[in-house]
PDB file of C-alpha atoms in Angstrom:
ATOM      1  CA  UNK A  26     -29.950 -25.713  -2.059  1.00 66.00           C
ATOM      2  CA  UNK A  27     -28.777 -26.178  -5.604  1.00 76.00           C
ATOM      3  CA  UNK A  28     -27.019 -23.102  -6.059  1.00 81.00           C
ATOM      4  CA  UNK A  29     -24.953 -24.103  -3.000  1.00 81.00           C
ATOM      5  CA  UNK A  30     -23.916 -27.479  -4.838  1.00 85.00           C
ATOM      6  CA  UNK A  31     -22.864 -25.379  -7.654  1.00 91.00           C
ATOM      7  CA  UNK A  32     -20.959 -23.069  -5.420  1.00 93.00           C
ATOM      8  CA  UNK A  33     -19.083 -25.781  -3.740  1.00 95.00           C
ATOM      9  CA  UNK A  34     -18.210 -27.494  -7.216  1.00 95.00           C
ATOM     10  CA  UNK A  35     -16.929 -23.868  -8.305  1.00 96.00           C
ATOM     11  CA  UNK A  36     -14.936 -23.244  -5.351  1.00 97.00           C
ATOM     12  CA  UNK A  37     -13.303 -26.877  -5.656  1.00 97.00           C
ATOM     13  CA  UNK A  38     -12.434 -26.059  -9.148  1.00 97.00           C
ATOM     14  CA  UNK A  39     -10.794 -22.805  -8.265  1.00 97.00           C
ATOM     15  CA  UNK A  40      -8.991 -24.631  -5.594  1.00 97.00           C
ATOM     16  CA  UNK A  41      -7.284 -27.057  -8.337  1.00 96.00           C
ATOM     17  CA  UNK A  42      -5.443 -23.887  -9.609  1.00 96.00           C
ATOM     18  CA  UNK A  43      -4.950 -22.028  -6.243  1.00 97.00           C
ATOM     19  CA  UNK A  44      -4.391 -25.059  -3.670  1.00 97.00           C
ATOM     20  CA  UNK A  45      -6.639 -22.668  -1.508  1.00 98.00           C
ATOM     21  CA  UNK A  46     -10.031 -24.169  -0.819  1.00 98.00           C
ATOM     22  CA  UNK A  47     -12.508 -21.803   0.282  1.00 98.00           C
ATOM     23  CA  UNK A  48     -15.848 -23.315   1.509  1.00 97.00           C
ATOM     24  CA  UNK A  49     -16.986 -20.760   3.772  1.00 97.00           C
ATOM     25  CA  UNK A  50     -20.538 -19.628   4.109  1.00 96.00           C
ATOM     26  CA  UNK A  51     -22.023 -22.637   2.047  1.00 95.00           C
ATOM     27  CA  UNK A  52     -24.247 -24.016   4.893  1.00 95.00           C
ATOM     28  CA  UNK A  53     -22.394 -27.326   5.014  1.00 96.00           C
ATOM     29  CA  UNK A  54     -23.318 -29.531   7.774  1.00 96.00           C
ATOM     30  CA  UNK A  55     -20.681 -31.901   6.686  1.00 95.00           C
ATOM     31  CA  UNK A  56     -18.079 -31.827   4.120  1.00 95.00           C
ATOM     32  CA  UNK A  57     -19.465 -33.747   0.921  1.00 94.00           C
ATOM     33  CA  UNK A  58     -17.855 -36.648  -0.387  1.00 94.00           C
ATOM     34  CA  UNK A  59     -17.757 -34.828  -3.749  1.00 93.00           C
ATOM     35  CA  UNK A  60     -15.419 -32.303  -2.361  1.00 96.00           C
ATOM     36  CA  UNK A  61     -12.779 -35.219  -1.576  1.00 96.00           C
ATOM     37  CA  UNK A  62     -13.347 -36.590  -5.038  1.00 95.00           C
ATOM     38  CA  UNK A  63     -13.050 -33.240  -6.808  1.00 96.00           C
ATOM     39  CA  UNK A  64      -9.726 -32.400  -4.927  1.00 96.00           C
ATOM     40  CA  UNK A  65      -8.314 -35.970  -5.086  1.00 95.00           C
ATOM     41  CA  UNK A  66      -5.438 -34.768  -7.342  1.00 95.00           C
ATOM     42  CA  UNK A  67      -4.758 -31.511  -5.576  1.00 96.00           C
ATOM     43  CA  UNK A  68      -2.443 -30.957  -2.666  1.00 96.00           C
ATOM     44  CA  UNK A  69      -4.318 -28.333  -0.703  1.00 97.00           C
ATOM     45  CA  UNK A  70      -2.357 -25.719   1.217  1.00 98.00           C
ATOM     46  CA  UNK A  71      -5.270 -23.898   2.982  1.00 98.00           C
ATOM     47  CA  UNK A  72      -8.883 -24.774   3.866  1.00 98.00           C
ATOM     48  CA  UNK A  73     -11.609 -22.402   4.967  1.00 98.00           C
ATOM     49  CA  UNK A  74     -14.632 -23.738   6.222  1.00 98.00           C
ATOM     50  CA  UNK A  75     -15.858 -21.017   8.432  1.00 98.00           C
ATOM     51  CA  UNK A  76     -19.505 -20.028   8.695  1.00 98.00           C
ATOM     52  CA  UNK A  77     -21.022 -23.226   7.989  1.00 98.00           C
ATOM     53  CA  UNK A  78     -23.121 -25.433  10.278  1.00 97.00           C
ATOM     54  CA  UNK A  79     -20.501 -28.200  10.718  1.00 98.00           C
ATOM     55  CA  UNK A  80     -21.011 -30.358  13.795  1.00 97.00           C
ATOM     56  CA  UNK A  81     -18.049 -32.524  13.116  1.00 95.00           C
ATOM     57  CA  UNK A  82     -15.251 -32.932  10.892  1.00 96.00           C
ATOM     58  CA  UNK A  83     -14.421 -36.538   9.922  1.00 95.00           C
ATOM     59  CA  UNK A  84     -11.172 -38.350  10.160  1.00 96.00           C
ATOM     60  CA  UNK A  85     -11.349 -38.434   6.296  1.00 96.00           C
ATOM     61  CA  UNK A  86     -10.766 -34.854   6.363  1.00 97.00           C
ATOM     62  CA  UNK A  87      -7.443 -35.159   7.851  1.00 96.00           C
ATOM     63  CA  UNK A  88      -6.249 -37.958   6.086  1.00 95.00           C
ATOM     64  CA  UNK A  89      -7.338 -36.602   2.377  1.00 96.00           C
ATOM     65  CA  UNK A  90      -5.942 -32.973   3.405  1.00 97.00           C
ATOM     66  CA  UNK A  91      -2.836 -33.853   5.238  1.00 96.00           C
ATOM     67  CA  UNK A  92      -0.611 -31.265   3.763  1.00 97.00           C
ATOM     68  CA  UNK A  93      -2.707 -28.144   4.503  1.00 98.00           C
ATOM     69  CA  UNK A  94      -1.027 -25.394   6.465  1.00 98.00           C
ATOM     70  CA  UNK A  95      -3.761 -23.308   7.308  1.00 98.00           C
ATOM     71  CA  UNK A  96      -7.283 -24.346   8.465  1.00 98.00           C
ATOM     72  CA  UNK A  97     -10.372 -22.080   9.520  1.00 98.00           C
ATOM     73  CA  UNK A  98     -13.143 -23.829  11.100  1.00 98.00           C
ATOM     74  CA  UNK A  99     -14.489 -20.837  12.807  1.00 98.00           C
ATOM     75  CA  UNK A 100     -18.311 -20.077  13.144  1.00 98.00           C
ATOM     76  CA  UNK A 101     -19.428 -23.563  13.129  1.00 98.00           C
ATOM     77  CA  UNK A 102     -21.009 -25.710  15.857  1.00 98.00           C
ATOM     78  CA  UNK A 103     -17.944 -28.429  16.383  1.00 98.00           C
ATOM     79  CA  UNK A 104     -17.367 -29.685  19.891  1.00 96.00           C
ATOM     80  CA  UNK A 105     -14.763 -31.871  19.057  1.00 94.00           C
ATOM     81  CA  UNK A 106     -11.981 -33.013  16.608  1.00 95.00           C
ATOM     82  CA  UNK A 107     -11.092 -36.556  15.414  1.00 95.00           C
ATOM     83  CA  UNK A 108      -7.738 -37.735  16.780  1.00 94.00           C
ATOM     84  CA  UNK A 109      -6.717 -38.252  13.159  1.00 96.00           C
ATOM     85  CA  UNK A 110      -6.275 -34.277  12.978  1.00 96.00           C
ATOM     86  CA  UNK A 111      -2.615 -35.467  14.382  1.00 94.00           C
ATOM     87  CA  UNK A 112      -1.934 -36.358  10.850  1.00 95.00           C
ATOM     88  CA  UNK A 113      -2.121 -32.690   9.722  1.00 96.00           C
ATOM     89  CA  UNK A 114       1.742 -32.495  10.112  1.00 94.00           C
ATOM     90  CA  UNK A 115       2.053 -29.611   8.141  1.00 97.00           C
ATOM     91  CA  UNK A 116      -0.761 -27.541  10.074  1.00 97.00           C
ATOM     92  CA  UNK A 117       0.695 -23.969  11.188  1.00 97.00           C
ATOM     93  CA  UNK A 118      -2.566 -22.052  11.776  1.00 98.00           C
ATOM     94  CA  UNK A 119      -5.720 -23.374  13.160  1.00 98.00           C
ATOM     95  CA  UNK A 120      -8.637 -21.379  13.885  1.00 98.00           C
ATOM     96  CA  UNK A 121     -11.516 -23.161  15.881  1.00 98.00           C
ATOM     97  CA  UNK A 122     -12.998 -19.850  17.305  1.00 98.00           C
ATOM     98  CA  UNK A 123     -16.737 -19.416  17.596  1.00 98.00           C
ATOM     99  CA  UNK A 124     -17.700 -22.974  18.029  1.00 98.00           C
ATOM    100  CA  UNK A 125     -19.175 -25.295  20.776  1.00 97.00           C
ATOM    101  CA  UNK A 126     -16.053 -26.606  22.241  1.00 96.00           C
ATOM    102  CA  UNK A 127     -16.258 -27.322  26.003  1.00 95.00           C
ATOM    103  CA  UNK A 128     -12.949 -28.793  26.415  1.00 93.00           C
ATOM    104  CA  UNK A 129      -9.799 -27.888  24.207  1.00 91.00           C
ATOM    105  CA  UNK A 130      -9.161 -31.097  22.095  1.00 88.00           C
ATOM    106  CA  UNK A 131      -5.847 -32.650  23.110  1.00 85.00           C
ATOM    107  CA  UNK A 132      -5.132 -33.347  19.434  1.00 90.00           C
ATOM    108  CA  UNK A 133      -4.192 -29.903  18.871  1.00 90.00           C
ATOM    109  CA  UNK A 134      -1.164 -30.300  20.850  1.00 84.00           C
ATOM    110  CA  UNK A 135      -0.053 -33.084  18.715  1.00 88.00           C
ATOM    111  CA  UNK A 136      -0.018 -30.904  15.774  1.00 91.00           C
ATOM    112  CA  UNK A 137       3.893 -30.824  15.350  1.00 89.00           C
ATOM    113  CA  UNK A 138       3.915 -27.580  13.412  1.00 94.00           C
ATOM    114  CA  UNK A 139       1.091 -25.534  14.912  1.00 94.00           C
ATOM    115  CA  UNK A 140       2.192 -22.030  15.688  1.00 95.00           C
ATOM    116  CA  UNK A 141      -1.329 -20.354  16.144  1.00 96.00           C
ATOM    117  CA  UNK A 142      -4.334 -21.594  17.665  1.00 95.00           C
ATOM    118  CA  UNK A 143      -7.366 -19.376  18.057  1.00 97.00           C
ATOM    119  CA  UNK A 144      -9.962 -20.910  20.144  1.00 97.00           C
ATOM    120  CA  UNK A 145     -11.891 -17.719  21.314  1.00 97.00           C
ATOM    121  CA  UNK A 146     -15.455 -17.656  21.968  1.00 97.00           C
ATOM    122  CA  UNK A 147     -16.119 -21.107  22.774  1.00 97.00           C
ATOM    123  CA  UNK A 148     -17.573 -22.775  25.761  1.00 97.00           C
ATOM    124  CA  UNK A 149     -14.210 -24.108  27.029  1.00 95.00           C
ATOM    125  CA  UNK A 150     -14.265 -24.846  30.584  1.00 93.00           C
ATOM    126  CA  UNK A 151     -11.334 -27.210  30.815  1.00 88.00           C
ATOM    127  CA  UNK A 152      -8.119 -27.923  28.967  1.00 82.00           C
ATOM    128  CA  UNK A 153      -6.681 -31.386  29.007  1.00 71.00           C
ATOM    129  CA  UNK A 154      -3.465 -29.979  30.546  1.00 59.00           C
ATOM    130  CA  UNK A 155      -2.303 -32.737  32.754  1.00 59.00           C
ATOM    131  CA  UNK A 156       0.060 -33.946  29.708  1.00 61.00           C
ATOM    132  CA  UNK A 157       2.466 -31.071  29.419  1.00 57.00           C
ATOM    133  CA  UNK A 158       1.872 -28.950  26.434  1.00 62.00           C
ATOM    134  CA  UNK A 159       5.221 -29.089  24.813  1.00 62.00           C
ATOM    135  CA  UNK A 160       5.461 -27.653  21.386  1.00 68.00           C
ATOM    136  CA  UNK A 161       8.561 -26.216  19.506  1.00 74.00           C
ATOM    137  CA  UNK A 162       6.523 -24.178  17.141  1.00 85.00           C
ATOM    138  CA  UNK A 163       3.616 -22.704  19.239  1.00 87.00           C
ATOM    139  CA  UNK A 164       3.653 -19.138  19.460  1.00 91.00           C
ATOM    140  CA  UNK A 165       0.223 -18.169  20.552  1.00 92.00           C
ATOM    141  CA  UNK A 166      -3.051 -19.998  21.888  1.00 91.00           C
ATOM    142  CA  UNK A 167      -5.850 -17.472  22.146  1.00 95.00           C
ATOM    143  CA  UNK A 168      -8.673 -18.906  24.849  1.00 94.00           C
ATOM    144  CA  UNK A 169     -10.216 -15.473  25.370  1.00 95.00           C
ATOM    145  CA  UNK A 170     -13.987 -15.275  25.838  1.00 96.00           C
ATOM    146  CA  UNK A 171     -14.279 -18.864  27.050  1.00 96.00           C
ATOM    147  CA  UNK A 172     -15.622 -19.503  30.611  1.00 94.00           C
ATOM    148  CA  UNK A 173     -12.501 -21.474  31.928  1.00 93.00           C
ATOM    149  CA  UNK A 174     -12.978 -22.830  35.229  1.00 91.00           C
ATOM    150  CA  UNK A 175     -11.018 -21.317  38.032  1.00 89.00           C
ATOM    151  CA  UNK A 176      -9.290 -24.546  38.384  1.00 85.00           C
ATOM    152  CA  UNK A 177      -8.107 -24.364  34.596  1.00 85.00           C
ATOM    153  CA  UNK A 178      -7.402 -20.742  34.833  1.00 85.00           C
ATOM    154  CA  UNK A 179      -4.861 -21.503  37.836  1.00 83.00           C
ATOM    155  CA  UNK A 180      -3.503 -24.207  35.985  1.00 79.00           C
ATOM    156  CA  UNK A 181      -2.789 -22.248  33.035  1.00 79.00           C
ATOM    157  CA  UNK A 182      -1.338 -19.455  34.905  1.00 76.00           C
ATOM    158  CA  UNK A 183       1.168 -21.682  36.631  1.00 75.00           C
ATOM    159  CA  UNK A 184       2.085 -23.155  33.269  1.00 72.00           C
ATOM    160  CA  UNK A 185       5.510 -22.475  31.749  1.00 71.00           C
ATOM    161  CA  UNK A 186       4.781 -22.276  28.220  1.00 73.00           C
ATOM    162  CA  UNK A 187       7.059 -21.205  25.457  1.00 75.00           C
ATOM    163  CA  UNK A 188       4.207 -19.633  23.856  1.00 82.00           C
ATOM    164  CA  UNK A 189       1.779 -16.633  24.592  1.00 86.00           C
ATOM    165  CA  UNK A 190      -1.359 -17.601  26.023  1.00 86.00           C
ATOM    166  CA  UNK A 191      -4.167 -15.227  25.743  1.00 90.00           C
ATOM    167  CA  UNK A 192      -7.126 -15.552  28.279  1.00 89.00           C
ATOM    168  CA  UNK A 193      -9.627 -12.998  29.406  1.00 86.00           C
ATOM    169  CA  UNK A 194      -9.381 -11.403  32.751  1.00 77.00           C
ATOM    170  CA  UNK A 195     -11.518 -12.891  35.326  1.00 68.00           C
ATOM    171  CA  UNK A 196     -15.072 -11.375  35.761  1.00 58.00           C
ATOM    172  CA  UNK A 197     -15.501  -9.469  38.991  1.00 47.00           C
ATOM    173  CA  UNK A 198     -18.915 -11.156  39.606  1.00 46.00           C
ATOM    174  CA  UNK A 199     -17.312 -14.765  39.065  1.00 48.00           C
ATOM    175  CA  UNK A 200     -19.230 -17.045  41.522  1.00 43.00           C
TER     176      UNK A 200
END
C-alpha cells in the first residue's frame, strides 16, 4: 500500500511541471485529499484516473480542477457523476467507458465545451433525453456496448443531433 502512496505523490509532483495528472492504476477507491493539497497551486489541464476502483467522484474534484480539458475515468466502478461536474467548463474530452453507469448522467450535457463523450461498455439502459441535448461543441457520443432499452434506442434514433452518436447494432435475440 505504501508504494502506492509514494506513487501518487510522485505523480502529483510530476503534474506540477506538466499540468497533466496521471493517477491511473493506483488502486484508488477515492481521490485522496493529499492530491488536492499537492495540486492546490497547479492549474491542471488533464487528469487520468483510469483503472482504479473509484465508486464516486466528489463535487470537490470538479471545484478544485475546474480548468481541465481532458478527463479519463474509464475502468472504474462509477455509476454517477456529481452535478458540480457542470463546473468543468473547459472539459472537451470525457471518458467514462467501462464503468457501472445505468443512466447516462444528465450533467454531461451541461458541459459547455464537451466535444467527445466515450461511454462505451457500461450498463446504460436509459438516457435522460427528455431535455433536448443541445450542445454546440459535441461531436461524438459513443454508447456502444450498452444494453440500451428499445425505447431509449428509438428515442436516440429519432433524435436530431448535431453530433455523431455511436450505438451498437441491436442484437438478433433481443427479447
